[in-house]
Tab-separated table of C-alpha atoms in Angstrom:
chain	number	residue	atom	x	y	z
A	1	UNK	CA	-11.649	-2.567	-35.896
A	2	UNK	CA	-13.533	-4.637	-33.336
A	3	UNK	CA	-10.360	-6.336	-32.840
A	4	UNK	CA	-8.218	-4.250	-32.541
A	5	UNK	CA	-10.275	-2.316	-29.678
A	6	UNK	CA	-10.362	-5.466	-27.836
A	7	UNK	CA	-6.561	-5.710	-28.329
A	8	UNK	CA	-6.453	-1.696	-26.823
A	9	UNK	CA	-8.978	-2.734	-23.520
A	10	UNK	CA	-6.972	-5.985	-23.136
A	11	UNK	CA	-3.755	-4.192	-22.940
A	12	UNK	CA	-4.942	-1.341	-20.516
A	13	UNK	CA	-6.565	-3.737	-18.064
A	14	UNK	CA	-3.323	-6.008	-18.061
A	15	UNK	CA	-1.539	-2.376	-17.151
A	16	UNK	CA	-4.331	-2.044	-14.560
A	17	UNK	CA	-3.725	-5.673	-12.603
A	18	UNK	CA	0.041	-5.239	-13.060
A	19	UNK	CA	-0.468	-1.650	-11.013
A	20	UNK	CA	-2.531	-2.811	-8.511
A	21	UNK	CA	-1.151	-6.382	-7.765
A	22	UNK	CA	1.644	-4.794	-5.289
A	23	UNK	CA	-1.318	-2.818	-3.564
A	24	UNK	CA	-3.700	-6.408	-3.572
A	25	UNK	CA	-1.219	-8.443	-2.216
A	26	UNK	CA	0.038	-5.930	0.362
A	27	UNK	CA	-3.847	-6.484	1.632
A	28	UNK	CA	-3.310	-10.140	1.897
A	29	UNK	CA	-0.413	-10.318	3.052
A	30	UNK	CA	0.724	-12.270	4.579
A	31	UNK	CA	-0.689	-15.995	2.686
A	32	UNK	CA	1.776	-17.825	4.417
A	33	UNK	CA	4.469	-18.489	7.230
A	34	UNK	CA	6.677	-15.189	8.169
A	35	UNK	CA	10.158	-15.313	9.455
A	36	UNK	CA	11.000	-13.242	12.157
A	37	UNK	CA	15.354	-13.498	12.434
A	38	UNK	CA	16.151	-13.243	16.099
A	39	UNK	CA	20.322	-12.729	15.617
A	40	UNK	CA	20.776	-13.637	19.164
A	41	UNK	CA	20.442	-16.144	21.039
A	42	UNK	CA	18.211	-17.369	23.685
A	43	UNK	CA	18.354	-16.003	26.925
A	44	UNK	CA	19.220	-12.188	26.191
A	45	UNK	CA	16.611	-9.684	25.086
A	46	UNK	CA	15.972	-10.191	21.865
A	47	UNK	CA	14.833	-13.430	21.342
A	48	UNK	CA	11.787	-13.051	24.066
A	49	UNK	CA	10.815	-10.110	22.432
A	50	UNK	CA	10.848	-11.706	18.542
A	51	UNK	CA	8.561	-14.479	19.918
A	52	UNK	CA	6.369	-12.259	21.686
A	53	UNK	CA	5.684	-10.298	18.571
A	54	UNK	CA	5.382	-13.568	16.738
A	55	UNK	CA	2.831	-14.744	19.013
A	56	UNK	CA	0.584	-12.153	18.815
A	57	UNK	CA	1.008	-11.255	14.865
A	58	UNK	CA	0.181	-15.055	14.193
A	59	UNK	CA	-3.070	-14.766	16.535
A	60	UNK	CA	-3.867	-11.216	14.764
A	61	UNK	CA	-3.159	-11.923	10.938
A	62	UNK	CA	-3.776	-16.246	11.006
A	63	UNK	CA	-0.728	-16.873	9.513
A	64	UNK	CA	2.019	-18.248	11.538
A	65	UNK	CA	5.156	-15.994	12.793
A	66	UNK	CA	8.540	-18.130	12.816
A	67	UNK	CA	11.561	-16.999	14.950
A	68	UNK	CA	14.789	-18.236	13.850
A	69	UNK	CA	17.757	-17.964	15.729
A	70	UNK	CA	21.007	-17.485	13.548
A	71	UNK	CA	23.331	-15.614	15.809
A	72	UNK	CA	26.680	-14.818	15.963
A	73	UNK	CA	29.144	-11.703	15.129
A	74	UNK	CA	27.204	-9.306	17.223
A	75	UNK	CA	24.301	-9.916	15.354
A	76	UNK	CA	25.398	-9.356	11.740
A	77	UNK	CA	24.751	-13.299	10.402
A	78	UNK	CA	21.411	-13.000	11.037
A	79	UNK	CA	21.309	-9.608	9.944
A	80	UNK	CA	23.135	-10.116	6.688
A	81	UNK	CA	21.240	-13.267	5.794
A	82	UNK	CA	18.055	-11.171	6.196
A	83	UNK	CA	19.859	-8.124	4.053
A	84	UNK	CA	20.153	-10.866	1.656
A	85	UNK	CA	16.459	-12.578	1.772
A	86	UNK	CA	13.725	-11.792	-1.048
A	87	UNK	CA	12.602	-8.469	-0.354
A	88	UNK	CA	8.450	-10.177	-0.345
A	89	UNK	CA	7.631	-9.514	2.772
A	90	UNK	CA	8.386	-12.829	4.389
A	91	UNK	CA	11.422	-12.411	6.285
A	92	UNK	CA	12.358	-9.692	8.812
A	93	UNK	CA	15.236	-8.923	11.856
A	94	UNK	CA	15.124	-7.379	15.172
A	95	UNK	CA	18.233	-5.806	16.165
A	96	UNK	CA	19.859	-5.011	19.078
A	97	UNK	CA	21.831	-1.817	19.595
A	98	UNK	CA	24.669	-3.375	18.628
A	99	UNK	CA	23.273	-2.554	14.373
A	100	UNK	CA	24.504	0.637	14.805
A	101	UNK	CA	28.080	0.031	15.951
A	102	UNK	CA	29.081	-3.387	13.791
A	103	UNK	CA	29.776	-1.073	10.593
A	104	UNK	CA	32.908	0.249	12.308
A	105	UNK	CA	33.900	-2.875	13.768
A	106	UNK	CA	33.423	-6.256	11.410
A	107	UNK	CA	35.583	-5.012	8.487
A	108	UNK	CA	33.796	-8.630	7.000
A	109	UNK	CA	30.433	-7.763	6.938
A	110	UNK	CA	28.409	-9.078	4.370
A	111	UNK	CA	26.173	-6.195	3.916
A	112	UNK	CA	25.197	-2.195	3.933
A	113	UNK	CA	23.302	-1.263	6.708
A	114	UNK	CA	21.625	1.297	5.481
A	115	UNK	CA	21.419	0.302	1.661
A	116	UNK	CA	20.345	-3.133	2.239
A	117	UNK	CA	17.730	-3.086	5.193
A	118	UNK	CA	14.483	-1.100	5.147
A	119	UNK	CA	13.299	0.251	8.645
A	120	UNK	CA	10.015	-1.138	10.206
A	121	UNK	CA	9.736	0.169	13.285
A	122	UNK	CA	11.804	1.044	16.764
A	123	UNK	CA	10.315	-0.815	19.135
A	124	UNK	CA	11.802	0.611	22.434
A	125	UNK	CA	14.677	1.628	24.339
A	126	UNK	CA	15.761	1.027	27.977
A	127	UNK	CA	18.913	2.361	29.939
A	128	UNK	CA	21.059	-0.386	30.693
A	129	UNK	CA	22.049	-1.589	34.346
A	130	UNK	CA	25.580	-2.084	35.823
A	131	UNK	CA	25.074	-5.097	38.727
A	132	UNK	CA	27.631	-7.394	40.222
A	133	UNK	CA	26.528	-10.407	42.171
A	134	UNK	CA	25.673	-9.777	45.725
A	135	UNK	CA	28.323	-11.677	47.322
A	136	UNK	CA	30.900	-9.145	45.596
A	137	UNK	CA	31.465	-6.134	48.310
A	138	UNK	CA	30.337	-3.423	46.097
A	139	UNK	CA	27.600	-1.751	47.091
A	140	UNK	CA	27.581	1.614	44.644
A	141	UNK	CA	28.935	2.251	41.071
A	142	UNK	CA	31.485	4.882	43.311
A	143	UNK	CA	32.626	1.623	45.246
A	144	UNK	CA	33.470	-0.584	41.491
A	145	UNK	CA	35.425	2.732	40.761
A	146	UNK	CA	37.373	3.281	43.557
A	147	UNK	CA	37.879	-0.663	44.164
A	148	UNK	CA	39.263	-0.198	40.298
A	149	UNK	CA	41.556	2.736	40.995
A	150	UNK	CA	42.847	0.882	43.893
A	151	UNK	CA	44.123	-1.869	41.331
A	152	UNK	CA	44.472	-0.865	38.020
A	153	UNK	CA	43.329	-3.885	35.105
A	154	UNK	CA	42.539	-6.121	38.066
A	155	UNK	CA	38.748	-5.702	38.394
A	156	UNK	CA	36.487	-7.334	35.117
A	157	UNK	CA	33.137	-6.339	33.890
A	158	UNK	CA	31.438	-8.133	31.104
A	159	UNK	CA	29.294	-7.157	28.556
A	160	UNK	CA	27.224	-8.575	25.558
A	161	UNK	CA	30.643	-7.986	22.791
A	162	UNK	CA	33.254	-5.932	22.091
A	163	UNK	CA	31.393	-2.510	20.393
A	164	UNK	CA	28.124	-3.180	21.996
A	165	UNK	CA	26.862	-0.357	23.804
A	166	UNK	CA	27.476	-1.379	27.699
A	167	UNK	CA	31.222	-1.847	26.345
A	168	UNK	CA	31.211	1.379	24.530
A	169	UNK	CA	29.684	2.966	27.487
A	170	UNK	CA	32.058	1.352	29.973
A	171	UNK	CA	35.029	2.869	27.390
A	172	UNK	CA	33.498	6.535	27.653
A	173	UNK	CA	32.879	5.818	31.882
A	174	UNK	CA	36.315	4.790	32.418
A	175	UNK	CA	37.937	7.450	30.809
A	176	UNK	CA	35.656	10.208	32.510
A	177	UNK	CA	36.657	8.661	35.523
A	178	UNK	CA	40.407	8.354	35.586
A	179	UNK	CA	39.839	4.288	36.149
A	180	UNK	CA	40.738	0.870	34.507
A	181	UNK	CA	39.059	-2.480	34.202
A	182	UNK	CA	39.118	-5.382	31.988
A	183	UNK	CA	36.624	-6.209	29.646
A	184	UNK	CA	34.467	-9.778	28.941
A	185	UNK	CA	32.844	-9.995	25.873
A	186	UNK	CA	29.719	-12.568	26.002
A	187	UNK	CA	27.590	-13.958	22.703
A	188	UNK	CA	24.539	-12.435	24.590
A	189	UNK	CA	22.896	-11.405	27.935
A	190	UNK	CA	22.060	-14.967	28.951
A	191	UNK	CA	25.753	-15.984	29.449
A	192	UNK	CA	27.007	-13.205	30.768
A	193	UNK	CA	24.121	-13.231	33.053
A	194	UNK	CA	25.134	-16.516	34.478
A	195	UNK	CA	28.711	-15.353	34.879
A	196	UNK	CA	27.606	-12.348	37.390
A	197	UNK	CA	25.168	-14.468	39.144
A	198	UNK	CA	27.751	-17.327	39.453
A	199	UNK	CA	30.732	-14.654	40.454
A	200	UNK	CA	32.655	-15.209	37.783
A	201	UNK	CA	33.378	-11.968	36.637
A	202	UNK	CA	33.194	-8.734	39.001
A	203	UNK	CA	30.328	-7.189	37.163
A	204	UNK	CA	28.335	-6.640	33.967
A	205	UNK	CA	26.534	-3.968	32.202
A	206	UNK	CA	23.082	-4.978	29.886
A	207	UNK	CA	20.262	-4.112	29.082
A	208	UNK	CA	17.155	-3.429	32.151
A	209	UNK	CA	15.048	-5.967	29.639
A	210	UNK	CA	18.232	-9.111	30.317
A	211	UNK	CA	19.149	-7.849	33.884
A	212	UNK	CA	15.883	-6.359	35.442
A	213	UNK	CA	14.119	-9.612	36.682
A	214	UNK	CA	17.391	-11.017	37.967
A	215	UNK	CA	18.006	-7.566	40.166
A	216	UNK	CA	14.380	-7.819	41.274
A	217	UNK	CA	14.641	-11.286	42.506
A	218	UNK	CA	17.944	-10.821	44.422
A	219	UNK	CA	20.281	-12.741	42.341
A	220	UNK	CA	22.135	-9.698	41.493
A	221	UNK	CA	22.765	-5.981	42.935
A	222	UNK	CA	22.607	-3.385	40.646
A	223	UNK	CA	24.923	-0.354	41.175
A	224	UNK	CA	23.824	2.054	38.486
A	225	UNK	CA	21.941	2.698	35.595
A	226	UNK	CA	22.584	4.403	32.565
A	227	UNK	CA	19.713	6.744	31.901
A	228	UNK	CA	19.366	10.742	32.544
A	229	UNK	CA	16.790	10.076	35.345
A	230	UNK	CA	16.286	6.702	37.106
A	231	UNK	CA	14.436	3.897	35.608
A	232	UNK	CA	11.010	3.421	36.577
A	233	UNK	CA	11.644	-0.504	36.606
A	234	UNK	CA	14.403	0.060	39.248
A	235	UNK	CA	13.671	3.327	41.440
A	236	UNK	CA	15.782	2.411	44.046
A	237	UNK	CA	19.088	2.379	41.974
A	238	UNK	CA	20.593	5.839	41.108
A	239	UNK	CA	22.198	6.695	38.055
A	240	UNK	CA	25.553	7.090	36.570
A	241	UNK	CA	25.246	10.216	36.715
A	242	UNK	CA	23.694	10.871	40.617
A	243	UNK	CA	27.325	8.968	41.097
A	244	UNK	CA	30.079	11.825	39.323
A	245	UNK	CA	29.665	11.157	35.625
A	246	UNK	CA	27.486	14.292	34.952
A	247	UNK	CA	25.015	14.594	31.922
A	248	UNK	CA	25.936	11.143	30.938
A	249	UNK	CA	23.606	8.828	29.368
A	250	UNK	CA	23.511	5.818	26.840
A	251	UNK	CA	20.081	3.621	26.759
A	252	UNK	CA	19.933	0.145	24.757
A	253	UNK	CA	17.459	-0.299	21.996
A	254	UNK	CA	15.072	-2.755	19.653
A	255	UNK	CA	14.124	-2.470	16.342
A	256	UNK	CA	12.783	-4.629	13.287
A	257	UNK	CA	13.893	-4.255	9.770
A	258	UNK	CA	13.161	-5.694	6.539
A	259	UNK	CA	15.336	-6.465	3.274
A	260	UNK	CA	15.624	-3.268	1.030
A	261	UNK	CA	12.727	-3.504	-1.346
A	262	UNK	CA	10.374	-5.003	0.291
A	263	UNK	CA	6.735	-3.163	-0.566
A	264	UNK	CA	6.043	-0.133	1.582
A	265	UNK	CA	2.917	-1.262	1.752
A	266	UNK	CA	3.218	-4.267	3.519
A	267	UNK	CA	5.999	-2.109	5.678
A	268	UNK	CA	3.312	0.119	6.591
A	269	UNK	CA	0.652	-3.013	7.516
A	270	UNK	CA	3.385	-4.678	9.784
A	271	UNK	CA	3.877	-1.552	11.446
A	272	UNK	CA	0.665	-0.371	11.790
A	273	UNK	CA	0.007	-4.193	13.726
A	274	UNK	CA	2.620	-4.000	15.757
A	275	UNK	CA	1.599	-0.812	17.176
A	276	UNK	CA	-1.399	-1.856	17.581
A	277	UNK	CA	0.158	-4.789	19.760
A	278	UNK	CA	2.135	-2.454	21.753
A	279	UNK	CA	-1.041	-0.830	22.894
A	280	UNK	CA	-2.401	-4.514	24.542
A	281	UNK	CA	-2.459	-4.338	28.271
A	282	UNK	CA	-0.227	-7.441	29.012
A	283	UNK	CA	2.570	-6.639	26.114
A	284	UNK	CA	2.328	-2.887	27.074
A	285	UNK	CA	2.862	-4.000	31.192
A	286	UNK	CA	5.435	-6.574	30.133
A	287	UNK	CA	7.310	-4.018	28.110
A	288	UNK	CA	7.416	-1.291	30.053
A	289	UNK	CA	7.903	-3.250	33.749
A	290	UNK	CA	9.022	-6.643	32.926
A	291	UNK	CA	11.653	-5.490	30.768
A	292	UNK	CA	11.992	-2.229	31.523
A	293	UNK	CA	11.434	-0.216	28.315
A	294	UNK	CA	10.745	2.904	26.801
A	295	UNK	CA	8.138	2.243	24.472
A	296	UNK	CA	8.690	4.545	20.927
A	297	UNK	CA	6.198	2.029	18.557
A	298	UNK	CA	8.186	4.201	15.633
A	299	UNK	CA	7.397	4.722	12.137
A	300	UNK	CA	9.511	3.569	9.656
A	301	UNK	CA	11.004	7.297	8.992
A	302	UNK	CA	11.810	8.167	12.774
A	303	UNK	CA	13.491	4.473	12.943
A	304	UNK	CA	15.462	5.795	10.064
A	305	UNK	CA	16.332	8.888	11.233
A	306	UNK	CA	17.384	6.996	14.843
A	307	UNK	CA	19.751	4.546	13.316
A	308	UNK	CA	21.823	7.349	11.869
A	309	UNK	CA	21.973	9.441	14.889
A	310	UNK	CA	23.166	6.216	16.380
A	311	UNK	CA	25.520	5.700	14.228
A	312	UNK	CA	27.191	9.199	13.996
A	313	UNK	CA	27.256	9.080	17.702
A	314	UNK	CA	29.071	6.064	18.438
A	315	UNK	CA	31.245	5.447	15.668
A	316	UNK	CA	33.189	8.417	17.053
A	317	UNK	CA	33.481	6.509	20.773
A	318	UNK	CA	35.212	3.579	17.981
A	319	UNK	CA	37.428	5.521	16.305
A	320	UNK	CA	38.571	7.512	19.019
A	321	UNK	CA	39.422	4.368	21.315
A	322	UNK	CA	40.425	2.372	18.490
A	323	UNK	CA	37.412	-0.348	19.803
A	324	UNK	CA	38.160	-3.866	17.763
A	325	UNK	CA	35.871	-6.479	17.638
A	326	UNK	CA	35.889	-9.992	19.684
């Protein structure tokens, strides 16, 4: 009999640890090095803001925060190779705003965007900037436009690839506005930023976060931006909209995800740290001016609820101008 109950109070506490060890190590997490996937590279907006996150996590939590560059695609190989990672809380992505538009464009990809990432939180959004280098002789959006009209698939604009959002935005611009330009696809906001500064193409659209510093410091000339109202960041510049495109606005965004599965509890503890990182004086300042953001600091849920209303919207813009990829 006495053996038997000691079988019975084994078995229940072995129930007991097996319940709580998710909880336990969600607490400790994380006991060793975290991966944070940056699928772009160097040089754009994403990167920077991976390592900045990394930087403080690492001080906040003692473990060390890795960034990995794997880019290519528009982001999807280091997307997918995170999709694919062991959902232990050891390995997460930040997008760019191209996540929500590569479904409809890379027949290929390797994996389901919703099915196969968890949400962690949306960091921020920003409107994007149109800018040309200051040695072109556009001075306004209006001037691109006309100068375009004037000469039909002459005049270039580059963005950061075919199906991002400046080149879905461009597609939607161009046919509100009876014109036609040709479009350069870059790997990222670094080279494309070179190409405007150096003149090679006529313009570029990005992100505030890639173009804002180089507008600020003269090396390009912005011509419009692509929120409702202007952008704090940039006062000066007026909108597409202050320029004949009425109601019209499309705004870049950041997010981090995790591999489906991966405890909600440690979900919960990232999120709840990076908030709390958001609220820091110099990462809220270099945010919101440096790089020109929005700052949202999501939960999990809303960042869920964003990528689909992402997607809905501008898989239609693909379809409907049969977009291809690079």
């Amino acid at each position: 009999m006495v053996n038997k109950l000691i079988r019975h109070v084994g078995f229940a506490l072995g129930v007991l640890a097996v319940a709580a060890s998710p909880i336990a190590s969600a607490q400790q997490w994380p006991t060793k090095p975290v991966t944070f996937v940056s699928p772009f590279p160097p040089g754009g907006s994403v990167d920077p803001l991976a390592r900045l996150f990394a930087a403080k996590l690492s001080e906040a939590l003692g473990q060390q925060f890795i960034v990995e560059n794997r880019t290519g695609a528009s982001g999807s190989i280091g997307t997918g190779y995170v999709a694919k990672a062991p959902a232990d809380g050891y390995t997460f992505v930040f997008v760019f705003d191209t996540h929500a538009t590569n479904p409809y464009l890379l027949p290929k990809m390797t994996y389901d965007t919703i099915k196969d990432l968890t949400p962690v939180m949306l960091v921020g959004t920003a409107p994007m900037a149109f800018a040309t280098s200051p040695s072109k002789p556009y001075k306004t959006f209006t001037d691109y436009v006309n100068a375009a009209k004037a000469k039909p698939d002459t005049l270039s604009y580059g963005s950061v690839g075919s199906g991002s959002l400046g080149h879905l935005a461009m597609t939607l611009l161009q046919k509100d506005g009876s014109f036609k330009v040709v479009h350069v696809p870059y790997k990222g906001g670094g080279p494309m930023s070179i190409d405007i500064m150096g003149s090679q193409i006529d313009g570029g659209i990005g992100s505030i976060a890639v173009l804002g510093n180089h507008i600020r410091s003269g090396k390009m000339r912005a011509l419009a931006v692509t929120s409702e109202t202007r952008a704090p960041s940039l006062p000066d510049v007026p909108t597409m909209a202050e320029q004949g495109f009425k109601g019209f606005s499309a705004e870049a965004w950041w997010a981090v995800y995790a591999p489906a599965g991966t405890p909600k509890a440690i979900i919960d503890k990232l999120n709840a740290e990076m908030v709390k990182i958001t609220k820091q004086p110099d990462v809220y300042k270099q945010l919101t001016e440096t790089q020109g953001m929005n700052l949202k600091a999501s939960t999990p849920e809303a960042l869920a609820a964003f990528t689909q209303s992402e997607m809905d919207r501008w898989s239609k813009v693909i379809k409907e101008n049969n977009i291809k990829p690079d």
